[in-house]
Amino acid sequence: MTDTATLPADLAEPVGGPPLAPWSRRVVAALLDGAILGGATWVVLGSGASEPSLAPTFTPGAAPEQGWFTSPWLVGLLVAMLALQGWTGATPGKRVAGVAIVRLSDGLPVGFLASALRVVAHLLDGIFLIGYLRPLWNVRKQTFADSIVGTLAVQTREPPAHPWFARFRHERSAWRSAVVTVVAVSLCLLGVAFSSTQTGAASEYETDVPCAADVRSATASVQASRHVQTFVDRRLWVTRASTEADQTALSITWTWVDTGPSPARRVHEIDILDADGMVVSTIEQEVAFDHPAVLDPVRITPSDLSSAGGPGWTVESRLVSDGTTVASCVVSQQDWDAVHRG
């Protein structure tokens, strides 16, 4: 049975200071800090934006509509969290969980620069999450980032003061400590509330998009529009409207009247073309023999357009009667973007 007394000095658990923080407490602290940063991101930028993190991971998924670094408020919040961790040992989440980050060498808070470097080093921990699990078997319960920067996660709410602020440190007071903890708990509760999705009712609207029609041997009319669904997201007293890419679509609707004998087959064809004019995707819609025939709208999402057609895409919509095109119209990305910006 191996214990810290028989381990080399550079591996043994420090003696005389707070005990090492259990892995479970560190997980709770990370979740609470993530809730604060995530909730603040929603308040400032709304849904669909990336959020800062003190424990970054490699998470696959769609690209965010807006990065958190575009907001000075979120940049300032991240800097404040790093400063709290660096100079007091704990962020609000760590304060609530009873965890502090200190230097391995002397048990003091690590300072701002080391705190920021530790977050960057967490990128190594984020590879398959192995580094974040490492405290489960590491003697000092260190992640790879802890080993690189020289830090320990200890179980305490009252670590020693950073040398820069030691002379301002008052005698420990249970009342003062309780006030700080209550503030930290309040921030964490607000973060959890604002990072929890509470989507309300949806509304829809359409805006016309130019579609140059070429009607040849039929009586037909076409309407192309930008179809948008807006979801109302309410969290506590704040309400935001969310309009994401997958909630928006290019909608094409034809009204078709045949003046001659009924054809054997009528089809609505849609081609998505890339910038070079090559067809990369085709959609077909069978048309019934009603007079007039009001076709069901065909809706194509911007993600489909960008993934199929790429930049500079074009959509060509055609009415085909027994293999002959009788009417067509074209929508370009330029016209779509103009409506999107408008």
Short mmCIF file of C-alpha atoms in Angstrom, two decimals:
data_model
loop_
_atom_site.label_atom_id
_atom_site.label_comp_id
_atom_site.label_asym_id
_atom_site.label_seq_id
_atom_site.Cartn_x
_atom_site.Cartn_y
_atom_site.Cartn_z
CA MET A 1 0.00 0.00 0.00
CA THR A 2 1.57 3.27 -1.12
CA ASP A 3 1.03 6.45 0.90
CA THR A 4 2.34 9.98 0.58
CA ALA A 5 4.95 9.38 3.29
CA THR A 6 6.86 6.95 1.07
CA LEU A 7 6.60 9.02 -2.13
CA PRO A 8 9.41 11.28 -3.36
CA ALA A 9 9.15 14.84 -2.12
CA ASP A 10 8.31 16.16 -5.56
CA LEU A 11 5.28 13.83 -5.75
CA ALA A 12 4.01 13.71 -2.20
CA GLU A 13 0.92 15.65 -1.18
CA PRO A 14 1.85 18.91 0.61
CA VAL A 15 1.64 18.65 4.40
CA GLY A 16 0.19 21.36 6.63
CA GLY A 17 -2.07 23.02 4.08
CA PRO A 18 -5.66 22.44 3.02
CA PRO A 19 -6.44 18.96 1.65
CA LEU A 20 -6.55 18.40 -2.08
CA ALA A 21 -9.97 19.10 -3.60
CA PRO A 22 -11.94 15.99 -4.63
CA TRP A 23 -12.62 15.60 -8.34
CA SER A 24 -16.39 15.89 -7.74
CA ARG A 25 -16.01 19.35 -6.21
CA ARG A 26 -13.93 20.48 -9.17
CA VAL A 27 -16.63 19.28 -11.56
CA VAL A 28 -19.31 21.21 -9.64
CA ALA A 29 -17.12 24.33 -9.66
CA ALA A 30 -16.54 24.06 -13.42
CA LEU A 31 -20.27 23.62 -14.09
CA LEU A 32 -21.18 26.65 -11.98
CA ASP A 33 -18.54 28.87 -13.59
CA GLY A 34 -19.70 27.64 -17.01
CA ALA A 35 -23.27 28.56 -16.12
CA ILE A 36 -22.22 32.10 -15.19
CA LEU A 37 -20.32 32.58 -18.45
CA GLY A 38 -23.04 30.91 -20.52
CA GLY A 39 -25.83 32.90 -18.92
CA ALA A 40 -23.96 36.17 -19.41
CA THR A 41 -23.36 35.27 -23.06
CA TRP A 42 -27.10 34.78 -23.60
CA VAL A 43 -27.92 38.09 -21.90
CA VAL A 44 -25.37 40.02 -23.99
CA LEU A 45 -25.47 38.27 -27.37
CA GLY A 46 -28.53 36.03 -27.31
CA SER A 47 -28.83 32.47 -28.60
CA GLY A 48 -26.40 31.05 -31.13
CA ALA A 49 -23.26 32.82 -29.83
CA SER A 50 -20.16 31.06 -28.57
CA GLU A 51 -19.34 31.53 -24.92
CA PRO A 52 -16.05 31.91 -23.03
CA SER A 53 -14.87 29.08 -20.81
CA LEU A 54 -12.41 28.52 -18.01
CA ALA A 55 -12.35 24.81 -18.90
CA PRO A 56 -12.27 24.66 -22.71
CA THR A 57 -12.98 21.44 -24.60
CA PHE A 58 -13.06 20.42 -28.24
CA THR A 59 -16.78 20.20 -29.00
CA PRO A 60 -17.85 19.52 -32.62
CA GLY A 61 -20.92 21.29 -33.95
CA ALA A 62 -22.21 24.07 -36.16
CA ALA A 63 -20.22 27.28 -36.24
CA PRO A 64 -21.65 29.91 -33.86
CA GLU A 65 -23.35 32.96 -35.33
CA GLN A 66 -21.21 35.30 -33.19
CA GLY A 67 -18.12 34.89 -31.07
CA TRP A 68 -18.07 35.96 -27.43
CA PHE A 69 -14.82 37.87 -28.04
CA THR A 70 -16.77 40.45 -30.08
CA SER A 71 -18.36 41.72 -26.87
CA PRO A 72 -16.25 43.88 -24.53
CA TRP A 73 -18.66 42.93 -21.71
CA LEU A 74 -17.90 39.22 -22.08
CA VAL A 75 -14.17 39.84 -22.50
CA GLY A 76 -14.28 41.92 -19.31
CA LEU A 77 -16.19 39.17 -17.48
CA LEU A 78 -13.64 36.54 -18.48
CA VAL A 79 -10.78 38.80 -17.37
CA ALA A 80 -12.57 39.38 -14.05
CA MET A 81 -12.99 35.64 -13.51
CA LEU A 82 -9.31 35.05 -14.27
CA ALA A 83 -8.35 37.87 -11.88
CA LEU A 84 -10.50 36.42 -9.09
CA GLN A 85 -8.97 32.99 -9.59
CA GLY A 86 -5.46 34.41 -9.84
CA TRP A 87 -5.53 36.80 -6.90
CA THR A 88 -8.03 35.23 -4.48
CA GLY A 89 -7.71 31.58 -5.54
CA ALA A 90 -11.37 31.12 -6.46
CA THR A 91 -14.00 32.12 -9.00
CA PRO A 92 -17.64 32.29 -7.80
CA GLY A 93 -18.20 28.65 -8.79
CA LYS A 94 -15.07 27.51 -6.96
CA ARG A 95 -16.04 29.57 -3.91
CA VAL A 96 -19.41 27.81 -3.75
CA ALA A 97 -17.83 24.39 -4.28
CA GLY A 98 -15.10 25.06 -1.72
CA VAL A 99 -12.20 24.84 -4.17
CA ALA A 100 -9.19 27.15 -4.53
CA ILE A 101 -6.33 27.14 -7.05
CA VAL A 102 -2.93 27.72 -5.43
CA ARG A 103 0.73 27.39 -6.31
CA LEU A 104 2.32 24.05 -5.69
CA SER A 105 5.45 25.71 -4.34
CA ASP A 106 4.00 27.80 -1.49
CA GLY A 107 0.19 27.35 -1.41
CA LEU A 108 -0.50 30.98 -2.40
CA PRO A 109 -2.84 32.17 -5.19
CA VAL A 110 -1.14 31.91 -8.56
CA GLY A 111 -1.62 35.42 -9.94
CA PHE A 112 -3.40 36.64 -13.06
CA LEU A 113 -0.90 35.56 -15.72
CA ALA A 114 -0.56 32.02 -14.38
CA SER A 115 -4.35 31.83 -14.06
CA ALA A 116 -4.74 32.78 -17.73
CA LEU A 117 -1.97 30.38 -18.80
CA ARG A 118 -3.71 27.58 -16.90
CA VAL A 119 -6.89 28.10 -18.97
CA VAL A 120 -4.86 27.92 -22.18
CA ALA A 121 -3.16 24.75 -20.95
CA HIS A 122 -6.60 23.24 -20.34
CA LEU A 123 -6.82 22.82 -24.12
CA LEU A 124 -4.52 19.84 -23.62
CA ASP A 125 -6.92 18.50 -20.98
CA GLY A 126 -9.77 18.87 -23.46
CA ILE A 127 -8.35 16.24 -25.85
CA PHE A 128 -10.77 13.34 -25.28
CA LEU A 129 -11.26 14.87 -21.78
CA ILE A 130 -8.38 12.72 -20.53
CA GLY A 131 -6.69 15.61 -18.73
CA TYR A 132 -9.90 16.55 -16.92
CA LEU A 133 -10.21 12.95 -15.69
CA ARG A 134 -6.55 12.75 -14.66
CA PRO A 135 -7.20 13.95 -11.05
CA LEU A 136 -9.02 10.65 -10.48
CA TRP A 137 -5.72 8.75 -10.54
CA ASN A 138 -3.02 11.38 -10.19
CA VAL A 139 -1.32 11.49 -6.76
CA ARG A 140 -1.82 15.24 -6.47
CA LYS A 141 -5.15 15.23 -8.29
CA GLN A 142 -3.67 17.44 -11.00
CA THR A 143 -4.85 17.92 -14.53
CA PHE A 144 -2.23 18.31 -17.24
CA ALA A 145 -2.75 22.08 -16.97
CA ASP A 146 -2.03 21.93 -13.23
CA SER A 147 1.20 20.03 -13.85
CA ILE A 148 2.30 22.45 -16.59
CA VAL A 149 1.60 25.64 -14.61
CA GLY A 150 2.50 24.20 -11.20
CA THR A 151 -0.86 24.53 -9.45
CA LEU A 152 -2.98 22.51 -7.04
CA ALA A 153 -6.73 22.51 -6.46
CA VAL A 154 -7.27 22.49 -2.70
CA GLN A 155 -10.42 22.23 -0.64
CA THR A 156 -10.86 25.57 1.12
CA ARG A 157 -12.85 28.81 0.93
CA GLU A 158 -10.15 30.83 2.67
CA PRO A 159 -6.77 30.43 0.92
CA PRO A 160 -3.91 32.72 1.95
CA ALA A 161 -3.88 36.15 0.33
CA HIS A 162 -1.83 36.80 -2.78
CA PRO A 163 1.42 38.62 -1.83
CA TRP A 164 0.25 41.78 -3.59
CA PHE A 165 -2.82 42.02 -1.35
CA ALA A 166 -1.57 40.42 1.85
CA ARG A 167 -1.18 43.78 3.60
CA PHE A 168 -4.85 44.60 2.92
CA ARG A 169 -6.12 41.28 4.25
CA HIS A 170 -8.23 41.61 7.39
CA GLU A 171 -8.40 39.06 10.12
CA ARG A 172 -10.58 36.15 9.12
CA SER A 173 -14.22 36.83 9.92
CA ALA A 174 -17.04 34.29 9.71
CA TRP A 175 -19.49 37.11 8.92
CA ARG A 176 -17.35 38.50 6.10
CA SER A 177 -16.75 35.01 4.68
CA ALA A 178 -20.49 34.29 4.76
CA VAL A 179 -21.25 37.48 2.83
CA VAL A 180 -18.72 36.61 0.11
CA THR A 181 -20.16 33.09 -0.15
CA VAL A 182 -23.72 34.42 -0.43
CA VAL A 183 -22.67 36.74 -3.26
CA ALA A 184 -20.97 33.83 -5.03
CA VAL A 185 -24.06 31.63 -4.60
CA SER A 186 -26.27 34.41 -6.00
CA LEU A 187 -24.07 34.79 -9.07
CA CYS A 188 -24.12 31.03 -9.65
CA LEU A 189 -27.91 30.86 -9.32
CA LEU A 190 -28.31 33.72 -11.80
CA GLY A 191 -25.91 31.97 -14.17
CA VAL A 192 -27.88 28.72 -14.00
CA ALA A 193 -31.17 30.55 -14.57
CA PHE A 194 -29.90 32.53 -17.56
CA SER A 195 -28.16 29.54 -19.14
CA SER A 196 -31.29 27.35 -19.02
CA THR A 197 -33.31 27.44 -22.24
CA GLN A 198 -36.95 28.44 -21.82
CA THR A 199 -38.17 28.92 -25.40
CA GLY A 200 -41.64 30.44 -25.79
CA ALA A 201 -44.01 30.77 -28.73
CA ALA A 202 -42.79 31.17 -32.30
CA SER A 203 -43.86 33.73 -34.88
CA GLU A 204 -43.40 33.64 -38.66
CA TYR A 205 -43.12 36.23 -41.41
CA GLU A 206 -42.06 36.40 -45.04
CA THR A 207 -40.17 38.98 -47.09
CA ASP A 208 -40.21 38.95 -50.90
CA VAL A 209 -37.00 37.99 -52.69
CA PRO A 210 -36.47 38.99 -56.36
CA CYS A 211 -37.04 36.04 -58.69
CA ALA A 212 -36.69 36.90 -62.39
CA ALA A 213 -39.49 34.89 -64.07
CA ASP A 214 -39.39 33.63 -67.67
CA VAL A 215 -42.88 32.35 -68.59
CA ARG A 216 -42.86 30.64 -72.01
CA SER A 217 -45.89 28.48 -72.86
CA ALA A 218 -48.03 28.55 -69.74
CA THR A 219 -49.94 31.00 -67.59
CA ALA A 220 -48.02 31.08 -64.37
CA SER A 221 -46.85 33.37 -61.60
CA VAL A 222 -44.22 32.88 -58.93
CA GLN A 223 -43.38 34.30 -55.51
CA ALA A 224 -40.00 33.85 -53.88
CA SER A 225 -39.63 34.94 -50.28
CA ARG A 226 -37.43 34.72 -47.23
CA HIS A 227 -39.45 32.73 -44.71
CA VAL A 228 -38.42 33.35 -41.12
CA GLN A 229 -39.41 31.74 -37.83
CA THR A 230 -38.63 33.78 -34.74
CA PHE A 231 -38.65 32.11 -31.33
CA VAL A 232 -39.15 34.08 -28.15
CA ASP A 233 -36.68 32.99 -25.47
CA ARG A 234 -37.51 34.22 -21.97
CA ARG A 235 -35.23 33.67 -19.00
CA LEU A 236 -36.19 35.29 -15.72
CA TRP A 237 -37.10 38.90 -16.60
CA VAL A 238 -35.18 39.07 -19.91
CA THR A 239 -36.81 38.25 -23.27
CA ARG A 240 -34.93 37.75 -26.52
CA ALA A 241 -36.02 36.90 -30.05
CA SER A 242 -33.94 34.15 -31.61
CA THR A 243 -33.65 33.86 -35.41
CA GLU A 244 -31.10 31.22 -36.33
CA ALA A 245 -29.97 29.99 -39.73
CA ASP A 246 -31.97 26.76 -39.56
CA GLN A 247 -35.11 28.76 -38.77
CA THR A 248 -34.88 30.69 -42.05
CA ALA A 249 -35.67 29.41 -45.53
CA LEU A 250 -35.89 30.48 -49.16
CA SER A 251 -39.52 29.79 -50.11
CA ILE A 252 -40.61 29.46 -53.76
CA THR A 253 -44.34 29.19 -54.61
CA TRP A 254 -45.80 28.86 -58.11
CA THR A 255 -49.36 29.26 -59.36
CA TRP A 256 -49.71 27.33 -62.63
CA VAL A 257 -52.62 27.43 -65.09
CA ASP A 258 -52.54 25.17 -68.17
CA THR A 259 -54.51 26.59 -71.11
CA GLY A 260 -54.12 23.53 -73.35
CA PRO A 261 -54.76 19.80 -72.97
CA SER A 262 -53.75 18.31 -69.64
CA PRO A 263 -50.20 16.95 -69.86
CA ALA A 264 -49.26 13.47 -68.72
CA ARG A 265 -46.83 14.77 -66.08
CA ARG A 266 -46.14 18.13 -64.54
CA VAL A 267 -43.13 18.71 -62.30
CA HIS A 268 -41.68 21.61 -60.35
CA GLU A 269 -37.89 21.28 -60.51
CA ILE A 270 -35.39 23.26 -58.45
CA ASP A 271 -31.65 23.23 -59.15
CA ILE A 272 -29.06 24.62 -56.74
CA LEU A 273 -26.01 25.79 -58.69
CA ASP A 274 -22.57 26.75 -57.45
CA ALA A 275 -20.63 29.87 -58.42
CA ASP A 276 -19.44 28.15 -61.63
CA GLY A 277 -23.00 27.39 -62.73
CA MET A 278 -22.70 23.65 -62.03
CA VAL A 279 -25.81 21.88 -60.68
CA VAL A 280 -24.97 20.44 -57.25
CA SER A 281 -28.45 19.57 -55.96
CA THR A 282 -31.91 19.05 -57.46
CA ILE A 283 -35.36 19.02 -55.87
CA GLU A 284 -38.48 17.71 -57.67
CA GLN A 285 -42.11 18.33 -56.78
CA GLU A 286 -44.96 16.52 -58.57
CA VAL A 287 -47.83 18.84 -59.59
CA ALA A 288 -51.45 17.71 -59.46
CA PHE A 289 -53.91 18.41 -62.32
CA ASP A 290 -55.91 21.09 -60.52
CA HIS A 291 -56.86 24.26 -62.44
CA PRO A 292 -55.23 26.46 -61.37
CA ALA A 293 -52.53 24.51 -59.53
CA VAL A 294 -51.20 26.38 -56.51
CA LEU A 295 -48.03 24.48 -55.67
CA ASP A 296 -46.94 23.86 -52.13
CA PRO A 297 -44.08 26.17 -51.17
CA VAL A 298 -40.63 24.62 -51.55
CA ARG A 299 -38.38 25.82 -48.73
CA ILE A 300 -34.60 25.62 -48.79
CA THR A 301 -32.57 26.56 -45.71
CA PRO A 302 -29.46 28.76 -45.96
CA SER A 303 -27.38 25.87 -44.58
CA ASP A 304 -28.55 23.73 -47.52
CA LEU A 305 -27.73 26.53 -49.94
CA SER A 306 -24.26 27.16 -48.52
CA SER A 307 -23.35 23.48 -48.14
CA ALA A 308 -24.59 22.57 -51.63
CA GLY A 309 -23.96 25.69 -53.66
CA GLY A 310 -21.25 27.35 -51.60
CA PRO A 311 -20.52 31.09 -51.92
CA GLY A 312 -22.15 32.62 -54.99
CA TRP A 313 -24.95 30.04 -55.23
CA THR A 314 -27.93 30.37 -57.56
CA VAL A 315 -31.34 28.69 -57.38
CA GLU A 316 -33.21 27.98 -60.63
CA SER A 317 -36.89 27.03 -60.32
CA ARG A 318 -38.66 25.47 -63.36
CA LEU A 319 -42.14 24.29 -64.27
CA VAL A 320 -41.79 21.27 -66.56
CA SER A 321 -44.73 19.86 -68.60
CA ASP A 322 -44.08 16.48 -70.22
CA GLY A 323 -40.35 17.17 -70.26
CA THR A 324 -40.62 20.74 -71.62
CA THR A 325 -39.84 23.80 -69.47
CA VAL A 326 -42.81 26.17 -69.66
CA ALA A 327 -41.73 28.71 -67.02
CA SER A 328 -38.71 29.41 -64.83
CA CYS A 329 -37.23 31.90 -62.40
CA VAL A 330 -33.82 32.46 -60.83
CA VAL A 331 -32.84 33.59 -57.31
CA SER A 332 -29.25 34.65 -56.66
CA GLN A 333 -27.32 34.74 -53.40
CA GLN A 334 -26.81 38.46 -53.91
CA ASP A 335 -30.57 39.09 -53.88
CA TRP A 336 -31.03 36.76 -50.89
CA ASP A 337 -28.30 38.53 -48.90
CA ALA A 338 -29.80 41.93 -49.72
CA VAL A 339 -33.14 40.85 -48.23
CA HIS A 340 -31.37 39.16 -45.27
CA ARG A 341 -29.54 42.40 -44.44
CA GLY A 342 -32.66 44.45 -44.99
#
